[in-house]
Amino acid sequence: MAALTADTARTYEAGVEPVINDITAVASTTTYEGSCIELASGLAQPYDGTGTSGFGGFALRGIVSTASGGEKVRVVSQGVATLATVGASAASVGSLVYASDDGTFTLTSGTMPIGKVLRHVTGTTCQVYFSADALSNR
């Protein structure tokens, strides 16, 4: 995967109650549905792989914020999502998952941690329990 350039629907585990949050977006930013969101000084923006800010969740729908800002990004801040995860296998259950940009997930540390492999599905596809930094005690 690579950074998102279009809306990308995420599949969330049925029966797991998600935590939904509305977070003010960084001004002049395009956020696609499915984007992994980082919080920059408390504002939401798609993760570009360079920030050291906290994980905010996944965008539920895309928005384009204006130069004056103030628009809200609706995010799933906690839940279980099915994600293609670079390096994942059946032996990865319990491993930390990191985002390397807003659409790429890996087991390689050094990028933004988002959660843990809950269940291996097939190949490198896993169900990942994720929790925004504001909700997490990791």
Coordinates of N, CA and C in Angstrom, one line a residue:
M1 N 0.9 -1.2 0.0 CA 0.0 0.0 0.0 C 0.9 1.2 0.0
A2 N 0.3 2.3 -0.2 CA 0.9 3.6 -0.2 C 0.0 4.7 0.4
A3 N 0.5 5.9 0.5 CA -0.4 6.9 1.0 C -1.7 7.0 0.2
L4 N -2.8 7.2 0.8 CA -4.1 7.2 0.1 C -4.2 8.4 -0.8
T5 N -4.8 8.2 -2.0 CA -5.1 9.2 -3.0 C -6.6 9.2 -3.3
A6 N -7.4 8.4 -2.6 CA -8.8 8.3 -2.8 C -9.4 7.7 -1.6
D7 N -10.7 7.8 -1.4 CA -11.4 7.2 -0.3 C -11.2 5.7 -0.4
T8 N -10.9 5.1 0.8 CA -10.7 3.7 0.9 C -11.5 3.2 2.1
A9 N -12.6 2.5 1.9 CA -13.4 2.0 2.9 C -12.7 0.9 3.8
R10 N -12.8 1.0 5.1 CA -12.2 0.0 6.0 C -13.3 -0.9 6.4
T11 N -12.9 -2.1 6.7 CA -13.8 -3.1 7.3 C -13.6 -3.2 8.7
Y12 N -14.6 -3.0 9.5 CA -14.5 -3.1 11.0 C -15.2 -4.3 11.5
E13 N -14.7 -4.9 12.5 CA -15.2 -6.1 13.1 C -16.7 -5.9 13.6
A14 N -17.6 -6.8 13.1 CA -18.9 -6.7 13.6 C -19.0 -7.2 15.1
G15 N -19.8 -6.6 15.9 CA -20.0 -7.0 17.3 C -19.0 -6.3 18.2
V16 N -18.1 -5.5 17.7 CA -17.1 -4.8 18.5 C -17.6 -3.3 18.4
E17 N -18.0 -2.8 19.5 CA -18.5 -1.4 19.6 C -17.4 -0.4 19.3
P18 N -17.5 0.3 18.2 CA -16.4 1.3 17.9 C -16.6 2.6 18.8
V19 N -15.5 3.3 19.0 CA -15.6 4.6 19.6 C -15.4 5.6 18.5
I20 N -16.4 6.5 18.3 CA -16.4 7.5 17.3 C -16.1 8.9 17.9
N21 N -15.3 9.6 17.2 CA -14.9 11.0 17.7 C -14.9 11.9 16.5
D22 N -15.3 13.2 16.7 CA -15.2 14.3 15.8 C -14.0 15.2 16.2
I23 N -13.0 15.3 15.3 CA -11.8 16.0 15.7 C -11.6 17.1 14.6
T24 N -11.3 18.3 15.0 CA -11.1 19.4 14.1 C -9.9 19.1 13.2
A25 N -10.0 19.3 11.9 CA -9.0 19.0 11.0 C -8.0 20.2 10.9
V26 N -6.7 19.9 10.5 CA -5.7 20.8 10.2 C -6.3 21.6 8.9
A27 N -6.1 22.9 8.9 CA -6.6 23.7 7.8 C -5.9 23.3 6.5
S28 N -6.6 23.5 5.4 CA -6.1 23.2 4.0 C -5.5 21.8 3.8
T29 N -6.3 20.8 4.3 CA -5.9 19.5 4.2 C -7.0 18.6 3.7
T30 N -6.6 17.7 2.8 CA -7.6 16.7 2.3 C -7.4 15.4 3.1
T31 N -8.5 14.9 3.6 CA -8.5 13.6 4.3 C -9.4 12.7 3.6
Y32 N -8.9 11.5 3.3 CA -9.7 10.5 2.6 C -10.3 9.6 3.6
E33 N -11.5 9.0 3.2 CA -12.1 8.0 4.0 C -11.1 6.9 4.2
G34 N -10.9 6.3 5.4 CA -10.0 5.3 5.7 C -8.6 5.7 6.0
S35 N -8.3 7.0 5.9 CA -7.0 7.5 6.3 C -6.7 7.3 7.7
C36 N -5.4 6.8 8.0 CA -4.9 6.8 9.4 C -4.6 8.2 9.8
I37 N -5.2 8.6 10.9 CA -5.2 10.0 11.4 C -4.2 10.2 12.5
E38 N -3.3 11.2 12.3 CA -2.5 11.6 13.4 C -3.0 12.9 14.0
L39 N -2.7 13.1 15.2 CA -3.1 14.4 15.9 C -1.9 15.3 16.0
A40 N -1.9 16.4 15.3 CA -0.9 17.4 15.4 C -1.4 18.6 16.2
S41 N -0.8 18.7 17.4 CA -1.3 19.8 18.3 C -2.8 19.7 18.5
G42 N -3.3 18.4 18.6 CA -4.7 18.2 18.8 C -5.6 18.3 17.6
L43 N -5.1 18.6 16.4 CA -5.8 18.6 15.2 C -5.6 17.4 14.3
A44 N -6.6 17.0 13.6 CA -6.5 15.8 12.8 C -5.9 16.0 11.4
Q45 N -5.0 15.1 11.0 CA -4.5 15.2 9.6 C -4.1 13.8 9.2
P46 N -4.1 13.5 7.9 CA -3.7 12.1 7.5 C -2.2 12.0 7.9
Y47 N -1.8 10.8 8.4 CA -0.5 10.5 8.8 C 0.4 10.4 7.5
D48 N 1.5 11.2 7.5 CA 2.4 11.2 6.4 C 3.7 10.4 6.6
G49 N 3.8 9.8 7.8 CA 5.0 9.0 8.0 C 6.2 9.8 8.7
T50 N 6.0 11.1 8.8 CA 7.1 11.9 9.4 C 6.8 12.5 10.7
G51 N 5.6 12.5 11.1 CA 5.2 13.2 12.4 C 5.5 12.3 13.6
T52 N 5.6 12.9 14.7 CA 5.8 12.2 16.0 C 4.5 12.4 16.9
S53 N 3.5 12.9 16.3 CA 2.2 13.1 17.0 C 1.5 11.8 17.3
G54 N 0.5 11.8 18.0 CA -0.3 10.6 18.4 C -1.2 10.1 17.4
F55 N -1.6 8.9 17.5 CA -2.6 8.2 16.6 C -4.0 8.6 17.1
G56 N -4.8 9.0 16.1 CA -6.2 9.5 16.4 C -7.3 8.5 15.9
G57 N -7.0 7.6 15.0 CA -8.0 6.6 14.6 C -8.0 6.6 13.0
F58 N -9.1 6.2 12.5 CA -9.3 6.1 11.0 C -10.5 7.0 10.6
A59 N -10.3 7.8 9.5 CA -11.4 8.6 9.0 C -12.5 7.8 8.5
L60 N -13.7 8.2 9.0 CA -15.0 7.5 8.5 C -15.4 8.0 7.2
R61 N -15.1 9.2 6.9 CA -15.5 9.8 5.6 C -14.4 10.8 5.2
G62 N -14.3 11.1 3.9 CA -13.3 12.1 3.5 C -13.9 13.5 3.7
I63 N -12.9 14.4 3.9 CA -13.3 15.8 3.9 C -12.1 16.6 3.3
V64 N -12.5 17.8 2.9 CA -11.4 18.8 2.4 C -11.6 20.0 3.3
S65 N -10.6 20.3 4.1 CA -10.7 21.4 5.1 C -10.2 22.7 4.3
T66 N -10.9 23.8 4.7 CA -10.6 25.0 4.0 C -9.4 25.7 4.7
A67 N -8.9 26.8 4.1 CA -7.8 27.5 4.6 C -8.1 28.1 6.0
S68 N -9.4 28.4 6.2 CA -9.7 29.0 7.5 C -9.9 27.9 8.6
G69 N -10.1 26.6 8.2 CA -10.2 25.5 9.1 C -11.5 25.4 9.8
G70 N -11.5 24.6 10.8 CA -12.7 24.4 11.6 C -13.6 23.2 11.3
E71 N -13.3 22.6 10.1 CA -14.1 21.4 9.7 C -13.7 20.2 10.6
K72 N -14.6 19.3 10.8 CA -14.4 18.1 11.7 C -14.2 16.9 10.8
V73 N -13.2 16.1 11.3 CA -13.0 14.7 10.7 C -13.7 13.8 11.7
R74 N -14.6 13.0 11.2 CA -15.2 11.9 12.0 C -14.3 10.7 11.9
V75 N -13.9 10.2 13.1 CA -12.9 9.1 13.1 C -13.5 8.0 14.0
V76 N -13.0 6.8 13.6 CA -13.2 5.6 14.5 C -11.9 5.6 15.4
S77 N -12.0 5.9 16.6 CA -10.9 6.0 17.5 C -10.5 4.7 18.2
Q78 N -11.4 3.8 18.2 CA -11.1 2.5 18.8 C -12.0 1.4 18.2
G79 N -11.4 0.3 17.9 CA -12.1 -0.8 17.4 C -11.2 -1.9 16.8
V80 N -11.8 -2.7 15.9 CA -11.0 -3.8 15.2 C -11.2 -3.6 13.7
A81 N -10.1 -3.4 13.0 CA -10.1 -3.2 11.6 C -9.4 -4.3 10.9
T82 N -9.8 -4.7 9.7 CA -9.1 -5.6 8.8 C -8.1 -4.8 8.0
L83 N -6.8 -5.1 8.2 CA -5.8 -4.3 7.5 C -4.7 -5.2 6.9
A84 N -4.3 -4.9 5.6 CA -3.1 -5.5 5.1 C -1.9 -5.0 5.8
T85 N -1.1 -5.9 6.4 CA 0.0 -5.5 7.3 C 1.3 -6.1 6.8
V86 N 2.2 -5.3 6.3 CA 3.5 -5.8 5.8 C 4.2 -6.6 6.9
G87 N 4.6 -7.8 6.5 CA 5.4 -8.7 7.4 C 4.5 -9.5 8.3
A88 N 3.2 -9.4 8.2 CA 2.3 -10.2 9.1 C 2.1 -11.7 8.6
S89 N 1.9 -12.5 9.6 CA 1.7 -14.0 9.3 C 0.9 -14.5 10.5
A90 N 0.6 -15.8 10.5 CA -0.1 -16.4 11.6 C 0.6 -16.2 12.9
A91 N 1.9 -16.1 12.8 CA 2.8 -16.0 14.0 C 2.8 -14.6 14.6
S92 N 2.1 -13.7 13.9 CA 2.1 -12.2 14.3 C 1.0 -11.8 15.3
V93 N 0.2 -12.8 15.7 CA -0.9 -12.4 16.7 C -0.2 -11.9 18.0
G94 N -0.7 -10.7 18.4 CA -0.1 -10.0 19.6 C 1.0 -9.0 19.2
S95 N 1.4 -9.0 18.0 CA 2.5 -8.1 17.6 C 2.0 -6.6 17.4
L96 N 2.8 -5.7 17.7 CA 2.4 -4.3 17.5 C 2.3 -4.0 16.0
V97 N 1.4 -3.2 15.6 CA 1.2 -2.7 14.2 C 1.5 -1.2 14.2
Y98 N 2.2 -0.8 13.2 CA 2.6 0.6 13.0 C 2.0 1.1 11.7
A99 N 1.8 2.4 11.6 CA 1.4 3.0 10.3 C 2.7 3.7 9.8
S100 N 3.0 3.5 8.5 CA 4.1 4.2 7.9 C 3.7 5.4 7.1
D101 N 2.4 5.4 6.8 CA 1.7 6.6 6.2 C 0.2 6.4 6.4
D102 N -0.6 7.2 5.8 CA -2.1 7.1 6.1 C -2.7 5.8 5.6
G103 N -2.0 5.0 4.7 CA -2.6 3.9 4.1 C -1.8 2.6 4.2
T104 N -0.6 2.7 4.9 CA 0.3 1.6 4.9 C 0.6 1.1 6.3
F105 N 0.5 -0.2 6.6 CA 0.6 -0.7 7.9 C 1.7 -1.8 7.9
T106 N 2.5 -1.9 9.0 CA 3.6 -2.8 9.0 C 3.9 -3.2 10.5
L107 N 4.6 -4.3 10.6 CA 5.1 -4.8 11.9 C 6.4 -4.1 12.3
T108 N 7.0 -3.4 11.4 CA 8.3 -2.8 11.6 C 8.2 -1.5 12.5
S109 N 8.9 -1.6 13.6 CA 8.9 -0.4 14.5 C 9.6 0.8 13.9
G110 N 9.4 1.9 14.5 CA 10.0 3.1 14.1 C 9.0 4.1 13.4
T111 N 7.8 3.7 13.2 CA 6.8 4.6 12.7 C 5.7 4.7 13.8
M112 N 4.5 5.2 13.5 CA 3.5 5.4 14.5 C 2.8 4.2 14.9
P113 N 2.8 3.7 16.2 CA 2.1 2.6 16.6 C 0.6 2.8 16.7
I114 N -0.2 1.9 16.2 CA -1.7 2.1 16.1 C -2.4 1.0 16.9
G115 N -1.8 -0.2 17.1 CA -2.5 -1.3 17.8 C -1.8 -2.6 17.7
K116 N -2.5 -3.7 17.9 CA -1.9 -5.0 17.9 C -2.7 -6.0 17.0
V117 N -2.0 -6.9 16.4 CA -2.7 -8.0 15.6 C -3.5 -8.8 16.6
L118 N -4.8 -8.8 16.3 CA -5.7 -9.6 17.1 C -5.9 -11.0 16.5
R119 N -6.0 -11.1 15.2 CA -6.2 -12.3 14.5 C -5.6 -12.2 13.1
H120 N -5.0 -13.3 12.7 CA -4.5 -13.5 11.3 C -5.6 -13.9 10.4
V121 N -5.8 -13.3 9.3 CA -6.9 -13.7 8.4 C -6.3 -14.6 7.2
T122 N -5.4 -14.0 6.4 CA -4.8 -14.7 5.4 C -3.6 -13.9 4.8
G123 N -2.6 -14.5 4.3 CA -1.4 -13.8 3.8 C -0.9 -12.8 4.8
T124 N -0.9 -11.5 4.4 CA -0.5 -10.4 5.3 C -1.8 -9.6 5.9
T125 N -3.0 -10.2 5.6 CA -4.2 -9.5 6.1 C -4.5 -10.0 7.6
C126 N -4.7 -9.0 8.4 CA -4.9 -9.3 9.8 C -6.1 -8.4 10.3
Q127 N -6.7 -8.9 11.4 CA -7.6 -8.0 12.2 C -6.8 -7.4 13.3
V128 N -6.8 -6.1 13.3 CA -6.0 -5.3 14.2 C -6.9 -4.5 15.2
Y129 N -6.6 -4.8 16.5 CA -7.3 -4.0 17.5 C -6.5 -2.7 17.6
F130 N -7.2 -1.6 17.4 CA -6.5 -0.3 17.4 C -7.2 0.6 18.5
S131 N -6.4 1.6 19.0 CA -6.9 2.5 20.0 C -6.2 3.8 19.9
A132 N -6.9 4.9 19.7 CA -6.2 6.2 19.7 C -5.4 6.5 20.9
D133 N -4.3 7.2 20.8 CA -3.5 7.5 21.9 C -4.2 8.0 23.1
A134 N -5.2 8.9 22.9 CA -6.0 9.5 24.0 C -6.8 8.4 24.8
L135 N -7.0 7.3 24.1 CA -7.8 6.2 24.8 C -7.0 5.1 25.3
S136 N -5.7 5.1 25.0 CA -4.8 3.9 25.2 C -3.9 4.1 26.4
N137 N -3.5 3.0 27.0 CA -2.6 3.1 28.1 C -1.3 2.3 27.8
R138 N -1.0 2.1 26.5 CA 0.2 1.3 26.1 C 1.4 2.1 26.3

